[in-house]
Amino acid sequence: MGKRKEKITSNIGWSTPDKICVRGLDLPNEILGHMNLGDLAFLQLTGRKATPEESRVFNAIIITLVEHGITPSALAARMTYMGAPESLQAAVAAGLCGLGTVFVGSMEGASKMLYEALPQDKLGTGVDLDALAVETVEKFRARKAIVPGLGHPVHKPVDPRTPRLFQIAAENGKSGEYVALIQKIQGVAEAKSGKMLPINATGAIGAICCEFGFPWKIVRGFGVMARAIGLVGHILEESENPISYELWQRAEQEILETSGPGAK
Amino acid sequence: MGKRKEKITSNIGWSTPDKICVRGLDLPNEILGHMNLGDLAFLQLTGRKATPEESRVFNAIIITLVEHGITPSALAARMTYMGAPESLQAAVAAGLCGLGTVFVGSMEGASKMLYEALPQDKLGTGVDLDALAVETVEKFRARKAIVPGLGHPVHKPVDPRTPRLFQIAAENGKSGEYVALIQKIQGVAEAKSGKMLPINATGAIGAICCEFGFPWKIVRGFGVMARAIGLVGHILEESENPISYELWQRAEQEILETSGPGAK
Amino acid sequence: MGKRKEKITSNIGWSTPDKICVRGLDLPNEILGHMNLGDLAFLQLTGRKATPEESRVFNAIIITLVEHGITPSALAARMTYMGAPESLQAAVAAGLCGLGTVFVGSMEGASKMLYEALPQDKLGTGVDLDALAVETVEKFRARKAIVPGLGHPVHKPVDPRTPRLFQIAAENGKSGEYVALIQKIQGVAEAKSGKMLPINATGAIGAICCEFGFPWKIVRGFGVMARAIGLVGHILEESENPISYELWQRAEQEILETSGPGAK
Amino acid sequence: MGKRKEKITSNIGWSTPDKICVRGLDLPNEILGHMNLGDLAFLQLTGRKATPEESRVFNAIIITLVEHGITPSALAARMTYMGAPESLQAAVAAGLCGLGTVFVGSMEGASKMLYEALPQDKLGTGVDLDALAVETVEKFRARKAIVPGLGHPVHKPVDPRTPRLFQIAAENGKSGEYVALIQKIQGVAEAKSGKMLPINATGAIGAICCEFGFPWKIVRGFGVMARAIGLVGHILEESENPISYELWQRAEQEILETSGPGAK
């Protein structure tokens, strides 16, 4: 939780009558017109400006997380909007509430796994990544857990986002030992399990986040802020071409049939 | 609500084993590495690619809405995170729930006011904007309502974001009759009320959104998605430098003193 | 919003090391074991103890609002739980977010309509309820609005909850001019429209809330707190007998067919 | 997550034009007027009617969880209401989002600990509770974890709710080996730590929930539904006697002083 303190502080920003400052930069003059939204997100979350290379990779990561189709999260947002169309913000909030361990967890799980296998202070010390990969996969297999960031129900044998994300990372100096390690982990995991286990988008992003050195805890936040953008899109579509009412009616009717007074 | 329909549809995107498509574009090959986050948001919400000029203005608009300091919304997110640090997404959701009529309303209010005064099919027909401004202000004054988008508790006599946003809009072909109209409305409102009523950031954004032709209903969504980014930043800071515990303890203690057994 | 004040206060309760007080009553000794949950809700919301008669009616009202089947709200909660099973509270929160103007609004709408037609200071002054009913229905018909609290898509010609709620109200001294007025309004509305317009449960509750003298604004809160109980039940069932995954898969599949690459 | 299934089912309830059924009971005729809200909650969550003894204990448990003063959850709800007063439901939702591991966790933690120490199939087999208590405390001390359900920042040396809850449980046949075990655990924990570690309300409730045989996962749900009632009360008070605005202004001002342009 926390402790009592004399004074509360915050380093995010401040404003006075004629000045507005975000992370040490003058909002109107140093940010507006000079940065894109992804760069501002980078600034807000890390406290520093992204380099042009970081900007390209970071924008690609966040963009990948914006839109994932008719997800449970999108359905929750749309259902909420049906009941409270006056509160678009609450519909987005409802959609975000479901971005927990099941859907966004694999991304932070991948980052955590990679940092645990290869702590940042071991980078560049010639660690044997092949051995690390075997060890890591064994550890997950021993406790019958799935390796985070591998496998996809639809995108097989390759998740089409992954090679592209790795390419963008490589072109911008963000493809190092963590990206190499997750690729070796994938190879070992496929060999040991005999199944197709592509590195999925969350695995690729988890690895690239390690290349940035982002704390693994921050990683879920990337997914949350990206999906907020996606959900606004879904709610706007729902306002013009609603699907929730139909889905609701079908569910209610089916349950009346299977579980109502006439059910056997 | 809605009506029964044979089949549900969605035009946002789809995916097959080897392809992922968002708004008609191939995500890995046509979006990743080619767009920044603001452009993707534009695509997700409007269904089309922004021009370079639109990109500059749109990114500036959304960025302006990301971070507004220790707002009630940020406080709600931080308080929520204190109780459920395992659910970052729910803390963001809690913060978004408060972006209702009081704080984001003025933005859509400004757009709505401008569209009502000057419907899109009257653009370029030589409408007398001065007369319109007087008429509009009179209407609000008659029902003792404040004019949306004008006035700010701190940023006086000028909201420093406004001239910069108008400049970026002008440099990119997005400064037309709506921007002119809100400026005239401000002049009339200040004259009639005798108060300093700067066009605030939400007023400027509301007017520029009209220049884009965005439906006024979409405008709240811009604020919601932007603030999600800001809130992730606040929660990360709270995880490192918490303020909620101290604010909670102070509130509890003060209420015990003013309203507890010893209070008179 | 609010104004600056020297000191914040709260009259809900306080606690010291050996005492816990809610609304002026000692929680362990005067509440626990002496009240049921409905009575405590009455105490928390009104600041006073319910009489035995009030207790019977109030408990019946709130109970009526707990469980309404597979509603959009229940679906949103279940979808959220699928993604974040570690955050039951966030799934309930997501479900509550949709209790807005469309689904709970009719309850407060009915109360508001009745108070506007018959202000509390006119009670017992012999107002002509028949005339009031005609006038009220005309007002809604004139602006082509539906009369809140009337009509139901399923429960026709009678909503089975309504006569029972009115009976409980009558047996406990809570059936007066407001209940009479909504019944007359129903008669007029059915006659004028030629449609079956039963007083639905939210209409009955809205009228009974007026008999209590509850401010109409409080009425939505009754629905929200009741539904929280119902949603916990839905989430528990979802944890044992999930339906969200199937509903999600069907929706995704259907949209792929209607709107994906193979769609015409 | 789940698996594909032919048909979705639900055992909570159903309705036809003239009948509404909740958990196998006819809502208007068998529930309304016959049950209080706590009993209906018991029915909704367990699928069966509470006995009169169970009703007394269960109502007391839930009531204990309704109102805990100016908590972070109440503050989040009030802050949210300030920004979106038109969405009372979203303010309650925001407040619920924070009922995670820190504040409600200890209740389910206590239940889980007791079930792990004494599985239900060992009840009545003469297990040595003293030995179990020592073993349990040692286990927590070994991993430097706090024993869930013990200790309170304010209520020392006794949490006044605990003896009363245990008394109500004892009077109604719900005080057995689990209540005895947590009391022994407390004795051992105080002796080993040398600190005052009263069984707090969540510990008492966790133990009594075990006496009922409730799965430990259900226990958080009790806290969530109870607090929804409490939060509606806080929001109503906020609407009449707001504190959020003042707390916000103070926080903003303090951060401007400590972290703004003039800070050293």
PDB file of C-alpha atoms in Angstrom, chain D residues 37-263:
ATOM      1  CA  LEU D  37     -32.478  -9.163   0.572  1.00  0.00           C
ATOM      2  CA  GLY D  38     -29.801 -11.195   2.353  1.00  0.00           C
ATOM      3  CA  ASP D  39     -31.809 -14.380   1.871  1.00  0.00           C
ATOM      4  CA  LEU D  40     -32.275 -13.618  -1.797  1.00  0.00           C
ATOM      5  CA  ALA D  41     -28.532 -13.085  -2.131  1.00  0.00           C
ATOM      6  CA  PHE D  42     -27.988 -16.461  -0.475  1.00  0.00           C
ATOM      7  CA  LEU D  43     -30.442 -18.030  -2.921  1.00  0.00           C
ATOM      8  CA  GLN D  44     -28.879 -16.324  -5.939  1.00  0.00           C
ATOM      9  CA  LEU D  45     -25.374 -17.437  -4.986  1.00  0.00           C
ATOM     10  CA  THR D  46     -25.926 -20.915  -3.603  1.00  0.00           C
ATOM     11  CA  GLY D  47     -29.012 -22.020  -5.494  1.00  0.00           C
ATOM     12  CA  ARG D  48     -30.920 -22.941  -2.334  1.00  0.00           C
ATOM     13  CA  LYS D  49     -32.954 -21.258   0.408  1.00  0.00           C
ATOM     14  CA  ALA D  50     -31.202 -20.348   3.631  1.00  0.00           C
ATOM     15  CA  THR D  51     -32.523 -21.888   6.843  1.00  0.00           C
ATOM     16  CA  PRO D  52     -33.572 -19.329   9.476  1.00  0.00           C
ATOM     17  CA  GLU D  53     -30.242 -19.895  11.260  1.00  0.00           C
ATOM     18  CA  GLU D  54     -28.247 -19.526   8.061  1.00  0.00           C
ATOM     19  CA  SER D  55     -30.239 -16.406   7.251  1.00  0.00           C
ATOM     20  CA  ARG D  56     -29.266 -14.745  10.520  1.00  0.00           C
ATOM     21  CA  VAL D  57     -25.576 -15.519  10.126  1.00  0.00           C
ATOM     22  CA  PHE D  58     -25.424 -14.750   6.407  1.00  0.00           C
ATOM     23  CA  ASN D  59     -27.201 -11.408   6.747  1.00  0.00           C
ATOM     24  CA  ALA D  60     -24.780 -10.444   9.532  1.00  0.00           C
ATOM     25  CA  ILE D  61     -21.759 -11.352   7.410  1.00  0.00           C
ATOM     26  CA  ILE D  62     -22.831  -9.352   4.384  1.00  0.00           C
ATOM     27  CA  ILE D  63     -23.952  -6.401   6.470  1.00  0.00           C
ATOM     28  CA  THR D  64     -20.518  -6.249   8.069  1.00  0.00           C
ATOM     29  CA  LEU D  65     -19.006  -5.700   4.635  1.00  0.00           C
ATOM     30  CA  VAL D  66     -21.288  -2.889   3.420  1.00  0.00           C
ATOM     31  CA  GLU D  67     -19.804   0.204   4.986  1.00  0.00           C
ATOM     32  CA  HIS D  68     -16.170   0.766   5.910  1.00  0.00           C
ATOM     33  CA  GLY D  69     -15.986   4.557   5.949  1.00  0.00           C
ATOM     34  CA  ILE D  70     -13.994   6.820   3.611  1.00  0.00           C
ATOM     35  CA  THR D  71     -12.057   3.999   1.972  1.00  0.00           C
ATOM     36  CA  PRO D  72     -10.009   4.339  -1.240  1.00  0.00           C
ATOM     37  CA  SER D  73     -12.924   2.603  -2.924  1.00  0.00           C
ATOM     38  CA  ALA D  74     -15.381   5.224  -1.643  1.00  0.00           C
ATOM     39  CA  LEU D  75     -13.012   7.993  -2.704  1.00  0.00           C
ATOM     40  CA  ALA D  76     -12.688   6.538  -6.210  1.00  0.00           C
ATOM     41  CA  ALA D  77     -16.471   6.328  -6.502  1.00  0.00           C
ATOM     42  CA  ARG D  78     -16.930   9.902  -5.297  1.00  0.00           C
ATOM     43  CA  MET D  79     -14.204  11.261  -7.617  1.00  0.00           C
ATOM     44  CA  THR D  80     -15.854   9.471 -10.523  1.00  0.00           C
ATOM     45  CA  TYR D  81     -19.255  10.855  -9.652  1.00  0.00           C
ATOM     46  CA  MET D  82     -17.857  14.391  -9.710  1.00  0.00           C
ATOM     47  CA  GLY D  83     -16.909  13.964 -13.377  1.00  0.00           C
ATOM     48  CA  ALA D  84     -19.917  11.940 -14.507  1.00  0.00           C
ATOM     49  CA  PRO D  85     -22.883  12.650 -12.214  1.00  0.00           C
ATOM     50  CA  GLU D  86     -25.217  11.361 -14.923  1.00  0.00           C
ATOM     51  CA  SER D  87     -23.731   7.857 -14.541  1.00  0.00           C
ATOM     52  CA  LEU D  88     -24.219   6.809 -10.932  1.00  0.00           C
ATOM     53  CA  GLN D  89     -23.724   3.209 -12.030  1.00  0.00           C
ATOM     54  CA  ALA D  90     -20.248   3.973 -13.398  1.00  0.00           C
ATOM     55  CA  ALA D  91     -19.259   5.632 -10.140  1.00  0.00           C
ATOM     56  CA  VAL D  92     -20.233   2.490  -8.225  1.00  0.00           C
ATOM     57  CA  ALA D  93     -18.337   0.438 -10.804  1.00  0.00           C
ATOM     58  CA  ALA D  94     -15.221   2.556 -10.347  1.00  0.00           C
ATOM     59  CA  GLY D  95     -15.416   2.038  -6.594  1.00  0.00           C
ATOM     60  CA  LEU D  96     -15.772  -1.720  -6.965  1.00  0.00           C
ATOM     61  CA  CYS D  97     -12.749  -1.990  -9.267  1.00  0.00           C
ATOM     62  CA  GLY D  98     -10.447  -1.469  -6.280  1.00  0.00           C
ATOM     63  CA  LEU D  99     -11.780  -4.373  -4.204  1.00  0.00           C
ATOM     64  CA  GLY D 100      -8.831  -6.544  -5.099  1.00  0.00           C
ATOM     65  CA  THR D 101      -6.124  -8.436  -3.280  1.00  0.00           C
ATOM     66  CA  VAL D 102      -5.275  -5.658  -0.833  1.00  0.00           C
ATOM     67  CA  PHE D 103      -8.667  -4.943   0.691  1.00  0.00           C
ATOM     68  CA  VAL D 104     -10.912  -7.912   0.140  1.00  0.00           C
ATOM     69  CA  GLY D 105      -8.151 -10.434  -0.387  1.00  0.00           C
ATOM     70  CA  SER D 106      -7.667 -11.134   3.314  1.00  0.00           C
ATOM     71  CA  MET D 107     -11.193 -12.545   3.531  1.00  0.00           C
ATOM     72  CA  GLU D 108     -10.716 -15.140   0.831  1.00  0.00           C
ATOM     73  CA  GLY D 109      -7.151 -15.635   2.069  1.00  0.00           C
ATOM     74  CA  ALA D 110      -8.468 -16.601   5.501  1.00  0.00           C
ATOM     75  CA  SER D 111     -10.965 -19.062   4.032  1.00  0.00           C
ATOM     76  CA  LYS D 112      -8.340 -20.583   1.780  1.00  0.00           C
ATOM     77  CA  MET D 113      -5.860 -20.944   4.636  1.00  0.00           C
ATOM     78  CA  LEU D 114      -8.438 -22.677   6.827  1.00  0.00           C
ATOM     79  CA  TYR D 115      -9.583 -25.061   4.088  1.00  0.00           C
ATOM     80  CA  GLU D 116      -5.976 -25.938   3.250  1.00  0.00           C
ATOM     81  CA  ALA D 117      -5.187 -26.619   6.888  1.00  0.00           C
ATOM     82  CA  LEU D 118      -8.380 -28.528   7.514  1.00  0.00           C
ATOM     83  CA  PRO D 119     -10.038 -29.937   4.397  1.00  0.00           C
ATOM     84  CA  GLN D 120     -13.761 -30.419   4.708  1.00  0.00           C
ATOM     85  CA  ASP D 121     -13.468 -34.199   4.678  1.00  0.00           C
ATOM     86  CA  LYS D 122     -11.387 -34.072   7.859  1.00  0.00           C
ATOM     87  CA  LEU D 123     -14.104 -32.292   9.844  1.00  0.00           C
ATOM     88  CA  GLY D 124     -15.277 -34.337  12.807  1.00  0.00           C
ATOM     89  CA  THR D 125     -12.334 -36.735  12.624  1.00  0.00           C
ATOM     90  CA  GLY D 126     -10.661 -35.365  15.726  1.00  0.00           C
ATOM     91  CA  VAL D 127      -7.850 -33.452  14.054  1.00  0.00           C
ATOM     92  CA  ASP D 128      -5.507 -31.768  16.572  1.00  0.00           C
ATOM     93  CA  LEU D 129      -6.344 -28.102  16.019  1.00  0.00           C
ATOM     94  CA  ASP D 130      -3.571 -26.855  18.286  1.00  0.00           C
ATOM     95  CA  ALA D 131      -0.970 -28.637  16.202  1.00  0.00           C
ATOM     96  CA  LEU D 132      -2.619 -27.390  13.009  1.00  0.00           C
ATOM     97  CA  ALA D 133      -2.527 -23.826  14.275  1.00  0.00           C
ATOM     98  CA  VAL D 134       1.187 -24.002  15.019  1.00  0.00           C
ATOM     99  CA  GLU D 135       1.888 -25.596  11.667  1.00  0.00           C
ATOM    100  CA  THR D 136      -0.156 -22.994   9.814  1.00  0.00           C
ATOM    101  CA  VAL D 137       1.484 -20.037  11.501  1.00  0.00           C
ATOM    102  CA  GLU D 138       4.947 -21.527  10.938  1.00  0.00           C
ATOM    103  CA  LYS D 139       4.190 -21.883   7.257  1.00  0.00           C
ATOM    104  CA  PHE D 140       3.332 -18.202   6.885  1.00  0.00           C
ATOM    105  CA  ARG D 141       6.266 -17.102   9.034  1.00  0.00           C
ATOM    106  CA  ALA D 142       8.657 -19.242   6.985  1.00  0.00           C
ATOM    107  CA  ARG D 143       7.814 -17.248   3.867  1.00  0.00           C
ATOM    108  CA  LYS D 144       7.566 -14.005   5.836  1.00  0.00           C
ATOM    109  CA  ALA D 145       3.935 -13.628   4.834  1.00  0.00           C
ATOM    110  CA  ILE D 146       1.282 -12.163   7.074  1.00  0.00           C
ATOM    111  CA  VAL D 147      -1.427 -14.514   8.289  1.00  0.00           C
ATOM    112  CA  PRO D 148      -4.623 -13.484   6.483  1.00  0.00           C
ATOM    113  CA  GLY D 149      -7.469 -12.321   8.706  1.00  0.00           C
ATOM    114  CA  LEU D 150      -5.270 -11.218  11.591  1.00  0.00           C
ATOM    115  CA  GLY D 151      -4.275  -7.717  12.645  1.00  0.00           C
ATOM    116  CA  HIS D 152      -5.899  -4.320  12.138  1.00  0.00           C
ATOM    117  CA  PRO D 153      -4.399  -0.828  11.967  1.00  0.00           C
ATOM    118  CA  VAL D 154      -7.120   0.693  14.137  1.00  0.00           C
ATOM    119  CA  HIS D 155      -9.144  -1.968  15.919  1.00  0.00           C
ATOM    120  CA  LYS D 156      -6.777  -3.160  18.643  1.00  0.00           C
ATOM    121  CA  PRO D 157      -6.547  -5.205  20.817  1.00  0.00           C
ATOM    122  CA  VAL D 158      -9.935  -6.463  19.615  1.00  0.00           C
ATOM    123  CA  ASP D 159     -11.852  -5.835  16.408  1.00  0.00           C
ATOM    124  CA  PRO D 160     -15.298  -5.184  17.878  1.00  0.00           C
ATOM    125  CA  ARG D 161     -17.044  -6.938  14.999  1.00  0.00           C
ATOM    126  CA  THR D 162     -15.306 -10.238  15.566  1.00  0.00           C
ATOM    127  CA  PRO D 163     -16.733 -11.356  18.944  1.00  0.00           C
ATOM    128  CA  ARG D 164     -20.181 -10.298  17.807  1.00  0.00           C
ATOM    129  CA  LEU D 165     -19.939 -12.236  14.549  1.00  0.00           C
ATOM    130  CA  PHE D 166     -18.659 -15.294  16.406  1.00  0.00           C
ATOM    131  CA  GLN D 167     -21.528 -14.959  18.891  1.00  0.00           C
ATOM    132  CA  ILE D 168     -24.131 -14.812  16.134  1.00  0.00           C
ATOM    133  CA  ALA D 169     -22.453 -17.785  14.447  1.00  0.00           C
ATOM    134  CA  ALA D 170     -22.442 -19.772  17.709  1.00  0.00           C
ATOM    135  CA  GLU D 171     -26.089 -19.007  18.430  1.00  0.00           C
ATOM    136  CA  ASN D 172     -27.003 -20.350  15.017  1.00  0.00           C
ATOM    137  CA  GLY D 173     -24.934 -23.502  14.768  1.00  0.00           C
ATOM    138  CA  LYS D 174     -22.153 -22.045  12.637  1.00  0.00           C
ATOM    139  CA  SER D 175     -19.294 -22.135  15.125  1.00  0.00           C
ATOM    140  CA  GLY D 176     -17.295 -25.288  14.661  1.00  0.00           C
ATOM    141  CA  GLU D 177     -13.764 -26.352  13.946  1.00  0.00           C
ATOM    142  CA  TYR D 178     -12.960 -23.544  11.509  1.00  0.00           C
ATOM    143  CA  VAL D 179     -13.854 -20.834  14.007  1.00  0.00           C
ATOM    144  CA  ALA D 180     -11.921 -22.723  16.685  1.00  0.00           C
ATOM    145  CA  LEU D 181      -8.951 -23.068  14.356  1.00  0.00           C
ATOM    146  CA  ILE D 182      -8.666 -19.391  13.472  1.00  0.00           C
ATOM    147  CA  GLN D 183      -8.853 -18.535  17.165  1.00  0.00           C
ATOM    148  CA  LYS D 184      -5.997 -20.922  17.871  1.00  0.00           C
ATOM    149  CA  ILE D 185      -4.062 -19.535  14.913  1.00  0.00           C
ATOM    150  CA  GLN D 186      -4.470 -16.076  16.375  1.00  0.00           C
ATOM    151  CA  GLY D 187      -3.131 -17.226  19.753  1.00  0.00           C
ATOM    152  CA  VAL D 188      -0.070 -18.803  18.158  1.00  0.00           C
ATOM    153  CA  ALA D 189       0.542 -15.832  15.857  1.00  0.00           C
ATOM    154  CA  GLU D 190       0.411 -13.336  18.724  1.00  0.00           C
ATOM    155  CA  ALA D 191       2.722 -15.476  20.867  1.00  0.00           C
ATOM    156  CA  LYS D 192       5.285 -15.976  18.107  1.00  0.00           C
ATOM    157  CA  SER D 193       5.264 -12.389  16.864  1.00  0.00           C
ATOM    158  CA  GLY D 194       4.871 -10.597  20.172  1.00  0.00           C
ATOM    159  CA  LYS D 195       2.393  -8.257  18.474  1.00  0.00           C
ATOM    160  CA  MET D 196      -1.316  -7.614  18.931  1.00  0.00           C
ATOM    161  CA  LEU D 197      -2.959  -9.525  16.126  1.00  0.00           C
ATOM    162  CA  PRO D 198      -6.713  -9.482  16.658  1.00  0.00           C
ATOM    163  CA  ILE D 199      -8.852 -11.591  14.378  1.00  0.00           C
ATOM    164  CA  ASN D 200     -10.262  -8.852  12.171  1.00  0.00           C
ATOM    165  CA  ALA D 201     -13.700  -8.842  10.589  1.00  0.00           C
ATOM    166  CA  THR D 202     -12.450 -10.377   7.362  1.00  0.00           C
ATOM    167  CA  GLY D 203     -10.798 -13.196   9.346  1.00  0.00           C
ATOM    168  CA  ALA D 204     -13.981 -13.867  11.287  1.00  0.00           C
ATOM    169  CA  ILE D 205     -16.029 -13.838   8.099  1.00  0.00           C
ATOM    170  CA  GLY D 206     -13.513 -16.058   6.307  1.00  0.00           C
ATOM    171  CA  ALA D 207     -13.818 -18.630   9.112  1.00  0.00           C
ATOM    172  CA  ILE D 208     -17.614 -18.482   9.224  1.00  0.00           C
ATOM    173  CA  CYS D 209     -17.745 -18.901   5.440  1.00  0.00           C
ATOM    174  CA  CYS D 210     -15.834 -22.164   5.971  1.00  0.00           C
ATOM    175  CA  GLU D 211     -18.458 -23.226   8.504  1.00  0.00           C
ATOM    176  CA  PHE D 212     -21.027 -22.730   5.757  1.00  0.00           C
ATOM    177  CA  GLY D 213     -18.846 -24.724   3.394  1.00  0.00           C
ATOM    178  CA  PHE D 214     -18.770 -21.887   0.843  1.00  0.00           C
ATOM    179  CA  PRO D 215     -15.976 -22.326  -1.709  1.00  0.00           C
ATOM    180  CA  TRP D 216     -13.267 -19.773  -0.867  1.00  0.00           C
ATOM    181  CA  LYS D 217     -13.596 -18.278  -4.344  1.00  0.00           C
ATOM    182  CA  ILE D 218     -17.149 -17.155  -3.618  1.00  0.00           C
ATOM    183  CA  VAL D 219     -16.041 -15.123  -0.638  1.00  0.00           C
ATOM    184  CA  ARG D 220     -14.738 -12.121  -2.535  1.00  0.00           C
ATOM    185  CA  GLY D 221     -18.119 -11.900  -4.214  1.00  0.00           C
ATOM    186  CA  PHE D 222     -19.770 -11.330  -0.835  1.00  0.00           C
ATOM    187  CA  GLY D 223     -17.549  -8.326  -0.276  1.00  0.00           C
ATOM    188  CA  VAL D 224     -18.201  -6.961  -3.751  1.00  0.00           C
ATOM    189  CA  MET D 225     -21.984  -7.121  -3.564  1.00  0.00           C
ATOM    190  CA  ALA D 226     -22.028  -5.688  -0.055  1.00  0.00           C
ATOM    191  CA  ARG D 227     -19.811  -2.791  -0.951  1.00  0.00           C
ATOM    192  CA  ALA D 228     -21.990  -1.901  -3.923  1.00  0.00           C
ATOM    193  CA  ILE D 229     -24.693  -1.022  -1.390  1.00  0.00           C
ATOM    194  CA  GLY D 230     -22.235   1.009   0.645  1.00  0.00           C
ATOM    195  CA  LEU D 231     -20.990   2.886  -2.394  1.00  0.00           C
ATOM    196  CA  VAL D 232     -24.473   3.930  -3.451  1.00  0.00           C
ATOM    197  CA  GLY D 233     -24.757   5.490  -0.013  1.00  0.00           C
ATOM    198  CA  HIS D 234     -21.478   7.347  -0.457  1.00  0.00           C
ATOM    199  CA  ILE D 235     -22.465   8.658  -3.862  1.00  0.00           C
ATOM    200  CA  LEU D 236     -25.771   9.926  -2.547  1.00  0.00           C
ATOM    201  CA  GLU D 237     -23.957  11.737   0.234  1.00  0.00           C
ATOM    202  CA  GLU D 238     -21.468  13.115  -2.287  1.00  0.00           C
ATOM    203  CA  SER D 239     -24.385  14.487  -4.313  1.00  0.00           C
ATOM    204  CA  GLU D 240     -25.588  16.428  -1.273  1.00  0.00           C
ATOM    205  CA  ASN D 241     -22.367  17.168   0.586  1.00  0.00           C
ATOM    206  CA  PRO D 242     -19.477  16.863  -1.865  1.00  0.00           C
ATOM    207  CA  ILE D 243     -15.946  16.293  -0.620  1.00  0.00           C
ATOM    208  CA  SER D 244     -14.224  15.263  -3.865  1.00  0.00           C
ATOM    209  CA  TYR D 245     -13.773  18.741  -5.238  1.00  0.00           C
ATOM    210  CA  GLU D 246     -11.997  19.923  -2.105  1.00  0.00           C
ATOM    211  CA  LEU D 247      -9.776  16.828  -1.938  1.00  0.00           C
ATOM    212  CA  TRP D 248      -8.893  17.224  -5.610  1.00  0.00           C
ATOM    213  CA  GLN D 249      -8.017  20.912  -5.273  1.00  0.00           C
ATOM    214  CA  ARG D 250      -5.832  20.233  -2.270  1.00  0.00           C
ATOM    215  CA  ALA D 251      -3.954  17.452  -4.050  1.00  0.00           C
ATOM    216  CA  GLU D 252      -3.430  19.522  -7.166  1.00  0.00           C
ATOM    217  CA  GLN D 253      -2.218  22.494  -5.182  1.00  0.00           C
ATOM    218  CA  GLU D 254       0.174  20.452  -3.080  1.00  0.00           C
ATOM    219  CA  ILE D 255       1.685  18.818  -6.130  1.00  0.00           C
ATOM    220  CA  LEU D 256       2.095  22.181  -7.814  1.00  0.00           C
ATOM    221  CA  GLU D 257       4.020  23.309  -4.739  1.00  0.00           C
ATOM    222  CA  THR D 258       6.184  20.211  -4.328  1.00  0.00           C
ATOM    223  CA  SER D 259       6.700  19.306  -7.961  1.00  0.00           C
ATOM    224  CA  GLY D 260       5.890  22.375 -10.033  1.00  0.00           C
ATOM    225  CA  PRO D 261       8.127  25.072 -11.501  1.00  0.00           C
ATOM    226  CA  GLY D 262       8.839  26.685  -8.147  1.00  0.00           C
ATOM    227  CA  ALA D 263       9.832  23.453  -6.391  1.00  0.00           C
TER     228      ALA D 263
END
